[in-house]
Amino acid sequence: MSTIAARAAALLPSRVWIPWEPGPEAATAGPVVVSLTDFTMHSLRSLPGIARTGRRLGLGWYAVPGAVGVHLWTDPLRRKVGSLSVWTDLAAMRRWVGLPLHVATMRRYRTHGSVSSTTWHDESFDREATVAEATRILDGGQRGR
């Protein structure tokens, strides 16, 4: 990243949350599993392909068993993309991660950058609080609610 781009990235809030996409379990009142992913691209040239694939993965989101909902996010100044997904349980999240399209996508882009993720459990789902916690983590905070 050039010096000017690095300064701009440090000064500008550039993370954009894509609108919430509810899943079939959107009305759940019970405990949930939250997954936050953060992929840092080596180059912004990967962004168009990643964005297309992310949208393709989300096309059937409304019918994914155990899905409460998902926010995709992007931070182009920092060459980052990711997701914040909420699930009824760990088994539902693992089923999604193991779907052939998801596996193929991860394999295709794994050499284009580095990924980190964190998962946590909440007794109930509050979307505002979950996004606030994800934002805190993405901004460099440790998990600690």
PDB file of N, CA and C in Angstrom, residues 13 15 25 29 31 33 36-37 39 58 61 72 76 82 92 98 118 122 125 129 145:
ATOM      1  N   PRO A  13     -12.997   6.313   7.810  1.00  0.00           N
ATOM      2  CA  PRO A  13     -13.782   5.110   8.086  1.00  0.00           C
ATOM      3  C   PRO A  13     -14.288   4.571   6.750  1.00  0.00           C
ATOM      4  N   ARG A  15     -15.099   1.087   6.107  1.00  0.00           N
ATOM      5  CA  ARG A  15     -15.826  -0.184   6.120  1.00  0.00           C
ATOM      6  C   ARG A  15     -17.288   0.067   5.767  1.00  0.00           C
ATOM      7  N   GLU A  25     -34.256 -18.597   9.803  1.00  0.00           N
ATOM      8  CA  GLU A  25     -34.412 -18.581  11.258  1.00  0.00           C
ATOM      9  C   GLU A  25     -34.301 -17.161  11.821  1.00  0.00           C
ATOM     10  N   ALA A  29     -35.384 -16.629  18.878  1.00  0.00           N
ATOM     11  CA  ALA A  29     -35.266 -15.918  20.146  1.00  0.00           C
ATOM     12  C   ALA A  29     -34.263 -16.604  21.066  1.00  0.00           C
ATOM     13  N   PRO A  31     -30.580 -19.078  21.823  1.00  0.00           N
ATOM     14  CA  PRO A  31     -29.136 -18.886  21.676  1.00  0.00           C
ATOM     15  C   PRO A  31     -28.702 -18.944  20.216  1.00  0.00           C
ATOM     16  N   VAL A  33     -25.050 -18.727  17.391  1.00  0.00           N
ATOM     17  CA  VAL A  33     -23.612 -18.782  17.140  1.00  0.00           C
ATOM     18  C   VAL A  33     -23.312 -17.694  16.116  1.00  0.00           C
ATOM     19  N   LEU A  36     -17.536 -14.333  12.501  1.00  0.00           N
ATOM     20  CA  LEU A  36     -17.005 -13.128  11.863  1.00  0.00           C
ATOM     21  C   LEU A  36     -15.752 -13.508  11.087  1.00  0.00           C
ATOM     22  N   THR A  37     -15.744 -13.221   9.778  1.00  0.00           N
ATOM     23  CA  THR A  37     -14.568 -13.495   8.960  1.00  0.00           C
ATOM     24  C   THR A  37     -13.987 -12.188   8.443  1.00  0.00           C
ATOM     25  N   PHE A  39     -11.053 -11.198   5.551  1.00  0.00           N
ATOM     26  CA  PHE A  39     -10.122 -11.614   4.511  1.00  0.00           C
ATOM     27  C   PHE A  39      -9.382 -10.380   4.001  1.00  0.00           C
ATOM     28  N   GLY A  58     -24.693 -15.943  -1.644  1.00  0.00           N
ATOM     29  CA  GLY A  58     -25.837 -15.441  -0.894  1.00  0.00           C
ATOM     30  C   GLY A  58     -27.189 -15.595  -1.572  1.00  0.00           C
ATOM     31  N   TRP A  61     -29.546 -17.734   0.386  1.00  0.00           N
ATOM     32  CA  TRP A  61     -29.417 -17.551   1.835  1.00  0.00           C
ATOM     33  C   TRP A  61     -30.747 -17.710   2.566  1.00  0.00           C
ATOM     34  N   LEU A  72     -22.537  -9.017   4.787  1.00  0.00           N
ATOM     35  CA  LEU A  72     -21.218  -8.997   4.160  1.00  0.00           C
ATOM     36  C   LEU A  72     -20.677  -7.601   4.402  1.00  0.00           C
ATOM     37  N   PRO A  76     -12.459  -1.413   1.188  1.00  0.00           N
ATOM     38  CA  PRO A  76     -11.523  -1.404   0.064  1.00  0.00           C
ATOM     39  C   PRO A  76     -10.225  -0.652   0.336  1.00  0.00           C
ATOM     40  N   GLY A  82     -15.353  -9.413   4.167  1.00  0.00           N
ATOM     41  CA  GLY A  82     -15.678 -10.449   5.142  1.00  0.00           C
ATOM     42  C   GLY A  82     -17.171 -10.611   5.322  1.00  0.00           C
ATOM     43  N   ALA A  92     -25.251 -26.028  12.181  1.00  0.00           N
ATOM     44  CA  ALA A  92     -25.763 -25.316  11.000  1.00  0.00           C
ATOM     45  C   ALA A  92     -24.636 -24.536  10.328  1.00  0.00           C
ATOM     46  N   GLY A  98     -19.172 -26.374   4.880  1.00  0.00           N
ATOM     47  CA  GLY A  98     -18.852 -27.557   4.103  1.00  0.00           C
ATOM     48  C   GLY A  98     -19.556 -27.676   2.761  1.00  0.00           C
ATOM     49  N   THR A 118     -13.400 -15.461  13.818  1.00  0.00           N
ATOM     50  CA  THR A 118     -13.711 -15.700  15.217  1.00  0.00           C
ATOM     51  C   THR A 118     -15.178 -16.097  15.311  1.00  0.00           C
ATOM     52  N   ASP A 122     -23.976 -16.388  21.782  1.00  0.00           N
ATOM     53  CA  ASP A 122     -24.767 -15.430  22.548  1.00  0.00           C
ATOM     54  C   ASP A 122     -26.055 -16.115  22.977  1.00  0.00           C
ATOM     55  N   PHE A 125     -30.183 -13.147  20.277  1.00  0.00           N
ATOM     56  CA  PHE A 125     -29.648 -12.369  19.171  1.00  0.00           C
ATOM     57  C   PHE A 125     -30.169 -10.943  19.180  1.00  0.00           C
ATOM     58  N   ALA A 129     -26.235  -5.066  18.665  1.00  0.00           N
ATOM     59  CA  ALA A 129     -25.141  -5.417  19.579  1.00  0.00           C
ATOM     60  C   ALA A 129     -24.124  -6.327  18.889  1.00  0.00           C
ATOM     61  N   ARG A 145     -17.205  -9.672  25.368  1.00  0.00           N
ATOM     62  CA  ARG A 145     -18.473  -9.213  25.920  1.00  0.00           C
ATOM     63  C   ARG A 145     -18.805  -9.986  27.147  1.00  0.00           C
TER      64      ARG A 145
END
